[in-house]
């Protein structure tokens, strides 16, 4: 049994060290009059990857016929402004973000939102003289659970002197350089095809985020209230339209007002206009929205707009627009929230666990010195995969034990999301809860707090973990009692993404007396509407699972991608141990069918087989 914890350097330390290293490297390049060439992201077709062939209107692996150019070798065209020298960024605006040959609107929408927050842009891409003098560019990204500096050169792929990927209007390099650094992380520019804006937000800011689904039935009053709350808290926002396939009527509906489908937009502001609630949106592409309120100026500050140059006027007019919230829920299927908190403390660490069955485990001990707001999240890596995770936060008792559950957070395999919570001074235990009993795992932890906190990792009995699991399940799950057996509960958890089955040790069919003896439980899960590989089941569904006498135990867990609409059939079996050396038999107890928000349970047959 072994445990280890690696605390990653703070963002400030990483950036300070990188500044020193890059400056030293730049001095060498200046002394020999040379430009930096990134040895880890060469100017090859492999680094370019499969990007959009605009002439053929399809994605192809584009053979490279021209060398990559530094910015000052690129051709001048309508987006350029000859009155400016090349620079990293200078007075950036959201409309300066111009998507081109890569399907990365999810990233571009995030950059549009960040363009309104100069302090974020300065953190991600600092303005350094050597970036232009020597071609050495540092981009700071939150990758693999930690802050990292991605060093790149300033050469970009082009075709006839025109950028193949994001454009650089007014000779500003910031969008193209961040895109290139992200492409390096992904392995190629083509690796940026397809993604989600809250993932991009996290990579750019280190802050957690989430995706919120909406549809035409969404309560617009509540949605407006939520969006205003997020925006007023300084959160970053973006939104996405549906991926429409083979639906000619839907395609026509979107094309009629020039809204892209399967496309991301930045959310830039809000206002009320003549009784209508309007959302300010930015398009990474170059399509002018033509629906209601499209005639309104994208910005209300007429003096600022009047000072725009011709390039800015053109981009601003075609990329920034207002949309009524009633139309927003008709054309958008989700929005993204980045819970960015400027000035908050930031802690990142990686915990490695290797333990034996039933042995002690290791949990996070958090000490709060003064009342603060905090966000705590973790992602679990096991066997090369990323798994969903719950976190239970318990107050520590005066004698150092795990006390009452005060909060639970949830993380999916795609992202960590935890609502901010207020913590009073004191000690807390943070316990990660998993769907099955893994003995070797890696946990990437992220703590963000409005005040400094102290943390460590401590050993605790595995019973502590088990008790926390049950507390969280009972407190946060929606319970449905088995009509055939009053002792069996079915819990839908976290928006019905998952189903837990719980029973005390006195399991027995309805009309029978519960046994006080030790039992073992197992089960199966199947569906007529889903493929076997689309259903994941754990715990007792894979093998016999012990439930001690008269104690609550988890029989099993089932999840699938469409759990709220799919029908899941579950068969539960149990065995009662009468004598320690008896060969155990399985007794078929109950059957569950037609799970679609309401569980209908039926007693298929009652058989009790005793062995003496």
XYZ file of C-alpha atoms in Angstrom:
612
model
C 0.000 0.000 0.000
C 1.455 3.386 -1.026
C 0.364 6.988 -1.400
C 2.127 10.006 -2.861
C 1.217 13.635 -3.532
C 2.873 16.038 -5.960
C 2.018 19.696 -5.346
C 2.403 21.598 -8.600
C 4.136 25.004 -8.678
C 1.846 28.013 -8.488
C 0.896 29.918 -11.597
C 3.043 32.848 -10.479
C 6.127 30.674 -9.975
C 5.703 28.953 -13.337
C 5.377 32.257 -15.155
C 8.262 33.924 -13.348
C 10.628 31.041 -14.097
C 9.533 30.983 -17.725
C 10.177 34.711 -18.099
C 13.750 34.243 -16.894
C 14.375 31.252 -19.189
C 12.865 32.928 -22.258
C 14.801 36.149 -21.688
C 18.073 34.219 -21.432
C 17.234 32.282 -24.599
C 16.305 35.512 -26.390
C 19.655 37.103 -25.543
C 21.430 34.195 -27.224
C 19.242 34.515 -30.331
C 19.847 38.261 -30.484
C 23.593 37.760 -30.210
C 23.618 35.550 -33.311
C 20.840 37.417 -35.161
C 18.562 34.406 -35.508
C 14.901 33.504 -35.021
C 13.672 30.785 -32.721
C 12.497 27.525 -34.342
C 10.355 25.269 -32.143
C 11.904 21.769 -32.334
C 8.765 20.186 -30.884
C 6.278 21.616 -33.392
C 7.995 21.637 -36.757
C 6.706 23.378 -39.891
C 5.413 20.185 -41.468
C 2.195 18.696 -42.800
C 1.984 16.638 -39.630
C 1.828 19.773 -37.488
C -0.762 21.283 -39.822
C -2.990 18.220 -39.731
C -6.411 17.888 -41.322
C -7.740 21.412 -41.767
C -10.418 22.896 -43.997
C -9.723 23.001 -47.711
C -11.868 26.047 -48.457
C -11.825 25.475 -52.201
C -13.056 21.875 -51.905
C -15.232 22.729 -48.854
C -14.129 19.647 -46.959
C -11.573 18.648 -44.373
C -8.504 17.036 -45.854
C -4.977 16.266 -44.778
C -3.451 19.237 -46.489
C -0.012 18.495 -47.969
C 2.370 21.313 -47.185
C 3.811 22.958 -50.305
C 4.929 26.258 -48.848
C 7.212 26.975 -45.898
C 5.640 28.609 -42.877
C 6.121 32.365 -42.683
C 6.902 34.753 -39.840
C 4.120 37.360 -39.573
C 6.008 40.167 -41.323
C 6.368 37.978 -44.441
C 2.612 37.556 -44.843
C 0.698 39.448 -47.521
C -1.311 42.577 -46.826
C -5.049 42.311 -47.474
C -8.319 43.839 -46.307
C -7.867 42.826 -42.656
C -4.431 44.407 -42.430
C -3.706 47.999 -41.559
C -0.502 49.333 -43.064
C -0.344 52.144 -40.537
C 0.548 49.668 -37.776
C 3.651 47.657 -37.088
C 3.354 43.999 -36.167
C 2.662 43.492 -32.461
C 1.497 40.801 -30.061
C -1.667 42.699 -29.199
C -2.728 46.292 -28.865
C -6.229 47.334 -27.827
C -7.765 43.925 -28.674
C -11.506 43.622 -29.319
C -13.677 40.503 -29.598
C -14.239 41.117 -33.322
C -10.490 40.778 -33.933
C -10.933 37.007 -33.402
C -11.370 35.591 -36.902
C -11.759 31.839 -37.369
C -10.510 30.440 -40.653
C -9.401 26.970 -41.763
C -9.862 25.032 -38.514
C -13.133 23.858 -36.944
C -12.283 25.485 -33.611
C -15.137 27.936 -33.084
C -15.283 26.588 -29.501
C -11.800 28.027 -28.884
C -12.372 31.197 -30.905
C -15.601 31.992 -29.001
C -13.659 31.678 -25.745
C -10.988 34.055 -27.047
C -13.667 36.572 -28.013
C -14.927 36.579 -24.430
C -11.382 36.901 -23.074
C -10.699 39.877 -25.377
C -12.862 41.922 -22.986
C -10.609 40.984 -20.059
C -7.156 42.384 -20.653
C -5.802 40.937 -17.379
C -6.522 37.403 -18.648
C -4.964 38.079 -22.028
C -1.845 39.490 -20.371
C -1.570 36.304 -18.300
C -2.058 33.944 -21.255
C 0.094 35.822 -23.750
C 2.352 38.477 -22.196
C 3.706 41.206 -24.419
C 7.452 40.610 -24.621
C 9.853 42.352 -27.023
C 11.668 39.133 -27.831
C 8.474 37.627 -29.282
C 8.884 39.985 -32.259
C 12.678 40.355 -32.201
C 13.487 36.650 -31.932
C 10.245 34.845 -32.734
C 10.140 33.242 -29.276
C 6.575 33.263 -27.919
C 5.422 31.932 -24.570
C 1.758 31.035 -24.060
C 0.618 30.103 -20.539
C -2.023 27.368 -20.460
C -3.525 25.123 -17.803
C -2.789 21.649 -19.207
C -2.793 18.216 -17.595
C -3.831 19.525 -14.197
C -1.154 22.215 -13.911
C -0.007 25.548 -15.306
C 2.484 25.142 -18.124
C 4.283 27.521 -20.467
C 3.963 26.401 -24.082
C 6.915 27.804 -26.022
C 6.347 28.252 -29.739
C 7.913 30.151 -32.621
C 5.968 32.816 -34.504
C 5.921 31.055 -37.890
C 2.417 30.277 -39.202
C 1.153 28.043 -42.037
C -0.104 29.991 -45.040
C -1.243 29.701 -48.625
C -0.016 32.350 -51.031
C 0.911 34.559 -48.087
C -2.536 34.332 -46.433
C -2.888 32.560 -43.079
C -4.418 29.097 -43.350
C -5.729 29.252 -39.792
C -6.941 32.213 -37.715
C -6.507 35.598 -39.367
C -4.416 38.417 -37.913
C -6.275 41.696 -38.548
C -4.464 44.973 -37.893
C -1.249 42.934 -37.614
C -2.136 41.621 -34.154
C -0.666 38.176 -33.477
C -2.407 37.192 -30.234
C -5.186 34.991 -31.617
C -2.892 33.129 -34.020
C -0.245 32.557 -31.354
C -2.705 31.202 -28.763
C -4.275 29.004 -31.427
C -0.848 27.668 -32.385
C 0.069 26.899 -28.761
C -3.225 25.063 -28.275
C -2.579 23.180 -31.539
C 0.810 22.133 -30.184
C -0.902 20.744 -27.076
C -3.348 18.838 -29.307
C -0.620 17.590 -31.674
C -1.646 19.571 -34.765
C -3.909 22.353 -35.991
C -6.270 19.652 -37.206
C -6.456 18.414 -33.636
C -8.453 21.556 -32.826
C -11.385 20.433 -34.957
C -14.289 20.060 -32.535
C -14.401 20.875 -28.842
C -16.275 22.649 -26.068
C -15.833 26.232 -24.915
C -15.760 25.503 -21.179
C -12.771 23.218 -21.796
C -11.047 26.043 -23.696
C -11.903 28.487 -20.895
C -10.304 26.189 -18.346
C -7.145 25.799 -20.419
C -6.890 29.579 -20.794
C -7.760 30.629 -17.233
C -7.318 27.536 -15.041
C -10.859 28.109 -13.764
C -13.501 25.402 -13.646
C -16.585 25.642 -15.799
C -19.674 23.869 -16.973
C -22.043 23.384 -19.864
C -25.719 24.188 -19.247
C -28.328 22.757 -21.622
C -31.295 24.817 -22.799
C -34.176 24.331 -25.226
C -37.374 26.008 -26.407
C -39.104 24.974 -23.161
C -36.494 26.599 -20.912
C -37.883 29.166 -18.486
C -36.535 32.395 -19.969
C -37.047 34.367 -16.741
C -34.847 31.932 -14.831
C -32.346 31.768 -17.687
C -32.051 35.555 -17.847
C -31.566 35.718 -14.093
C -28.830 33.054 -14.230
C -26.990 34.659 -17.132
C -27.017 38.090 -15.480
C -25.747 36.510 -12.254
C -22.860 34.771 -14.022
C -21.941 37.887 -15.987
C -22.092 40.212 -12.971
C -19.794 37.823 -11.046
C -17.137 38.212 -13.723
C -17.664 34.780 -15.255
C -16.847 34.185 -18.937
C -19.667 32.984 -21.187
C -20.177 31.364 -24.575
C -23.032 29.481 -26.261
C -23.497 26.724 -28.831
C -26.034 25.840 -31.518
C -27.201 22.284 -32.321
C -25.464 19.859 -34.653
C -28.088 19.483 -37.368
C -27.887 16.462 -39.647
C -30.218 15.521 -42.494
C -32.986 17.895 -41.358
C -33.708 20.208 -44.227
C -36.372 22.224 -42.387
C -34.057 22.898 -39.445
C -31.241 23.890 -41.777
C -33.499 26.369 -43.543
C -34.585 27.847 -40.218
C -30.983 28.616 -39.273
C -29.906 29.745 -42.725
C -32.842 32.160 -42.924
C -31.294 34.346 -40.225
C -27.616 33.526 -40.863
C -27.016 31.623 -37.629
C -24.491 28.815 -37.916
C -25.405 25.334 -36.709
C -22.903 23.258 -34.707
C -21.230 26.571 -33.990
C -20.055 28.439 -30.897
C -20.625 32.119 -30.163
C -19.241 34.366 -27.441
C -21.671 35.962 -24.978
C -20.440 39.519 -24.499
C -23.155 41.456 -22.652
C -26.817 42.033 -21.837
C -29.359 44.848 -21.942
C -33.073 45.565 -21.925
C -34.487 47.365 -24.962
C -38.127 48.444 -25.303
C -39.269 45.663 -23.004
C -37.076 43.014 -24.657
C -34.188 41.254 -22.940
C -31.247 41.152 -25.356
C -28.019 39.154 -25.354
C -24.899 40.520 -27.036
C -23.259 37.748 -29.097
C -20.022 37.518 -31.049
C -19.478 35.259 -34.052
C -15.944 33.856 -34.553
C -16.837 33.581 -38.230
C -17.910 36.334 -40.567
C -21.677 35.930 -40.928
C -24.046 38.785 -40.178
C -27.101 37.773 -38.119
C -30.291 38.982 -39.849
C -32.998 38.152 -37.292
C -34.865 40.411 -34.867
C -32.852 43.324 -33.458
C -30.005 42.714 -35.902
C -30.413 46.343 -36.980
C -29.233 47.534 -33.554
C -25.566 48.584 -33.261
C -23.484 45.827 -31.730
C -22.125 48.301 -29.146
C -24.066 51.097 -27.453
C -21.043 53.346 -26.984
C -21.314 55.445 -30.145
C -18.233 57.508 -29.362
C -16.057 54.406 -29.178
C -17.534 52.987 -32.376
C -17.026 56.277 -34.182
C -13.302 56.003 -33.478
C -12.993 52.568 -35.100
C -10.829 52.354 -38.190
C -12.274 50.900 -41.402
C -11.093 47.363 -40.575
C -12.643 47.521 -37.108
C -15.906 48.903 -38.488
C -16.142 46.090 -41.009
C -15.413 43.314 -38.479
C -17.560 44.857 -35.758
C -20.559 45.154 -38.086
C -20.345 41.544 -39.285
C -19.457 39.805 -36.027
C -21.208 41.508 -33.071
C -25.021 41.527 -32.712
C -27.944 41.440 -30.286
C -30.494 38.629 -29.939
C -33.675 38.462 -27.885
C -33.591 35.818 -25.160
C -36.767 34.269 -26.609
C -34.896 33.643 -29.871
C -31.807 32.548 -27.968
C -33.581 29.490 -26.542
C -34.919 28.649 -30.010
C -31.546 28.621 -31.766
C -29.095 27.644 -29.029
C -28.988 24.313 -27.198
C -26.470 25.117 -24.471
C -24.270 27.781 -22.975
C -20.887 27.589 -21.269
C -19.825 29.189 -18.005
C -16.237 29.744 -16.898
C -16.138 30.460 -13.160
C -13.156 32.772 -13.380
C -12.319 34.458 -10.064
C -9.634 37.164 -10.383
C -7.368 37.448 -7.371
C -8.307 34.075 -5.867
C -5.733 31.648 -4.508
C -5.038 28.665 -6.751
C -3.709 25.222 -5.729
C -3.096 22.207 -7.974
C -1.734 18.791 -6.996
C -1.656 15.173 -8.173
C -2.362 12.342 -5.747
C -1.377 8.741 -6.509
C -3.044 5.923 -4.606
C -2.148 2.241 -4.530
C -3.882 0.294 -1.795
C -5.216 -3.140 -0.933
C -8.869 -4.160 -0.684
C -10.485 -2.987 2.536
C -7.342 -1.222 3.723
C -6.965 2.407 4.707
C -7.367 5.091 2.096
C -6.081 8.666 1.879
C -8.288 11.763 1.918
C -7.766 15.517 1.686
C -7.642 17.545 4.909
C -8.441 21.220 4.346
C -7.846 23.866 7.003
C -9.619 27.197 6.587
C -8.109 30.062 8.587
C -10.706 32.749 7.838
C -14.130 32.612 6.274
C -13.777 32.265 2.525
C -15.452 31.156 -0.670
C -13.928 28.074 -2.289
C -14.231 25.760 -5.284
C -12.842 22.229 -4.900
C -12.681 19.659 -7.686
C -10.820 16.530 -8.758
C -10.563 14.216 -11.756
C -9.763 10.528 -11.433
C -7.430 8.725 -13.832
C -7.410 4.924 -13.702
C -6.232 2.376 -16.284
C -5.643 5.147 -18.814
C -9.228 6.440 -18.548
C -10.858 9.427 -16.840
C -13.789 8.618 -14.568
C -16.706 10.552 -13.111
C -16.145 11.654 -9.534
C -18.154 12.947 -6.596
C -16.594 14.914 -3.763
C -18.110 14.929 -0.296
C -16.994 17.700 2.063
C -17.347 16.864 5.770
C -16.803 18.998 8.848
C -14.079 17.582 11.096
C -15.269 16.708 14.617
C -13.410 17.993 17.736
C -11.761 14.572 18.149
C -10.474 14.581 14.563
C -13.100 12.284 13.038
C -15.079 12.715 9.830
C -18.284 14.498 10.842
C -21.464 15.595 9.118
C -21.673 16.066 5.363
C -21.936 19.756 4.480
C -21.618 19.700 0.686
C -21.236 17.470 -2.367
C -19.742 18.358 -5.737
C -19.715 16.498 -9.030
C -17.211 16.084 -11.847
C -17.829 14.326 -15.158
C -15.181 12.772 -17.354
C -15.327 15.926 -19.495
C -14.940 18.566 -16.875
C -14.831 19.376 -13.191
C -17.736 21.433 -11.988
C -18.258 22.511 -8.427
C -20.404 25.383 -7.254
C -18.584 27.847 -4.976
C -19.234 27.295 -1.271
C -18.600 29.402 1.804
C -16.422 27.750 4.433
C -16.114 28.991 7.996
C -12.797 28.714 9.836
C -12.086 25.136 10.809
C -10.937 21.776 9.468
C -12.701 19.836 6.720
C -12.267 16.415 5.132
C -12.777 16.128 1.370
C -13.550 12.562 0.288
C -13.600 11.498 -3.391
C -16.384 9.032 -4.144
C -16.130 6.617 -7.065
C -18.561 4.211 -8.668
C -16.402 1.191 -8.087
C -13.575 0.097 -5.851
C -10.375 0.976 -7.705
C -7.129 0.198 -5.919
C -4.734 2.119 -8.157
C -5.643 5.603 -9.299
C -4.386 9.120 -9.934
C -6.379 12.140 -8.754
C -5.788 15.632 -10.133
C -6.938 18.118 -7.492
C -7.815 21.779 -8.012
C -8.630 24.160 -5.150
C -9.511 27.796 -5.738
C -10.299 30.014 -2.753
C -10.888 33.677 -1.987
C -8.475 33.441 0.974
C -5.357 31.307 1.583
C -6.043 27.819 2.925
C -3.837 24.964 4.143
C -4.154 21.406 2.899
C -2.626 17.991 3.501
C -3.504 14.346 2.867
C -4.251 12.002 5.762
C -4.991 8.296 6.163
C -8.406 7.101 7.274
C -10.188 3.717 7.570
C -12.014 2.609 4.456
C -15.248 2.595 6.498
C -15.002 6.400 6.501
C -15.136 6.376 2.724
C -18.097 3.997 2.718
C -20.032 6.044 5.271
C -19.421 9.241 3.317
C -20.683 7.569 0.155
C -23.972 6.630 1.803
C -24.426 10.065 3.375
C -24.006 11.746 0.004
C -26.294 9.291 -1.724
C -29.113 9.687 0.776
C -28.749 13.482 0.989
C -28.446 14.251 -2.730
C -30.140 11.356 -4.514
C -33.807 11.170 -5.457
C -35.129 8.020 -3.778
C -37.697 5.596 -5.223
C -38.822 2.720 -3.013
C -39.188 -0.769 -4.461
C -42.866 -1.714 -4.459
C -41.961 -5.385 -4.128
C -39.524 -4.884 -1.285
C -39.760 -1.946 1.117
C -36.082 -2.301 2.046
C -34.695 -1.608 -1.432
C -34.243 1.975 -2.614
C -33.359 3.194 -6.095
C -31.663 6.583 -6.328
C -31.324 8.753 -9.395
C -28.360 11.056 -8.890
C -27.242 14.332 -10.406
C -29.785 15.017 -13.103
C -30.518 11.294 -13.597
C -27.098 10.622 -15.093
C -26.843 7.574 -12.874
C -28.832 5.072 -10.848
C -27.770 3.592 -7.518
C -29.443 0.634 -5.806
C -29.274 0.543 -1.987
C -30.480 -1.998 0.528
C -29.966 -2.720 4.219
C -28.657 -6.079 5.361
C -32.170 -7.254 6.176
C -33.085 -7.748 2.512
C -36.196 -9.844 1.903
C -39.137 -9.935 -0.556
C -42.307 -8.150 0.464
C -44.260 -10.164 3.024
C -41.138 -11.898 4.318
C -39.254 -11.090 7.468
C -35.821 -9.512 6.926
C -32.913 -11.720 7.858
C -30.341 -10.527 10.360
C -27.682 -12.661 8.739
C -24.875 -11.631 6.430
C -25.980 -11.487 2.779
C -24.255 -11.123 -0.576
C -25.896 -9.339 -3.473
C -25.327 -9.166 -7.201
C -27.333 -8.204 -10.260
C -27.526 -7.577 -13.982
C -28.487 -4.515 -16.034
C -29.780 -4.577 -19.602
C -31.823 -2.479 -21.995
C -33.824 -3.134 -25.147
C -33.068 0.397 -26.395
C -29.323 0.514 -25.719
C -26.342 -1.510 -26.839
C -24.522 -3.463 -24.110
C -21.458 -1.235 -24.420
C -23.624 1.843 -23.749
C -24.498 0.635 -20.244
C -21.921 0.790 -17.478
C -22.589 -1.145 -14.291
C -20.388 -1.550 -11.253
C -20.135 -3.098 -7.812
C -22.539 -5.958 -7.173
C -23.630 -6.032 -10.782
C -20.302 -7.543 -11.722
C -19.738 -9.866 -8.782
C -21.216 -10.715 -5.409
C -21.202 -7.740 -3.071
C -21.321 -8.115 0.735
C -23.920 -6.360 2.874
C -23.339 -6.857 6.639
C -26.270 -7.795 8.885
C -28.764 -4.949 9.399
C -26.443 -2.410 7.779
C -27.066 -0.351 4.652
C -25.039 -1.336 1.598
C -24.834 -0.347 -2.054
C -25.999 -3.215 -4.248
C -24.900 -1.669 -7.518
C -24.607 1.315 -9.800
C -25.730 1.784 -13.404
C -25.115 4.689 -15.755
C -25.536 5.371 -19.449
C -25.404 8.401 -21.691
C -29.192 8.636 -22.059
C -30.314 7.356 -18.679
C -33.203 9.794 -18.327
C -34.925 8.497 -21.492
C -33.715 4.911 -21.827
C -35.353 1.870 -20.275
C -33.069 -0.101 -18.005
C -33.991 -3.594 -16.787
C -32.295 -4.570 -13.538
C -32.351 -7.978 -11.936
C -31.247 -8.204 -8.294
C -30.283 -11.466 -6.580
C -29.121 -12.185 -3.048
C -27.782 -15.042 -0.974
C -28.232 -15.537 2.784
C -25.394 -17.143 4.720
C -26.759 -19.463 7.440
C -23.571 -21.364 8.246
C -20.074 -20.171 7.482
C -19.142 -23.303 5.518
C -22.382 -23.538 3.542
C -22.206 -23.394 -0.227
C -24.136 -20.249 -1.125
C -27.042 -20.239 -3.542
C -28.517 -17.243 -5.323
C -32.212 -16.506 -4.814
C -34.036 -14.455 -7.465
C -35.816 -11.669 -5.580
C -37.056 -8.765 -7.686
C -37.091 -7.408 -11.215
C -37.012 -3.763 -12.257
C -38.334 -2.686 -15.649
C -39.156 0.397 -17.720
C -36.948 2.985 -16.030
C -37.872 6.370 -17.459
C -37.785 8.866 -14.580
C -40.367 6.791 -12.651
C -39.343 3.305 -11.565
C -41.977 0.604 -11.933
C -41.025 -2.363 -9.782
C -42.711 -5.732 -9.865
C -42.282 -8.861 -7.766
C -41.422 -11.453 -10.394
C -41.267 -14.448 -8.038
C -40.589 -15.071 -4.391
C -38.229 -17.953 -3.722
C -36.282 -18.524 -0.567
C -33.879 -21.373 -0.601
C -32.238 -22.240 2.707
C -29.137 -24.343 3.055
C -28.255 -25.876 6.370
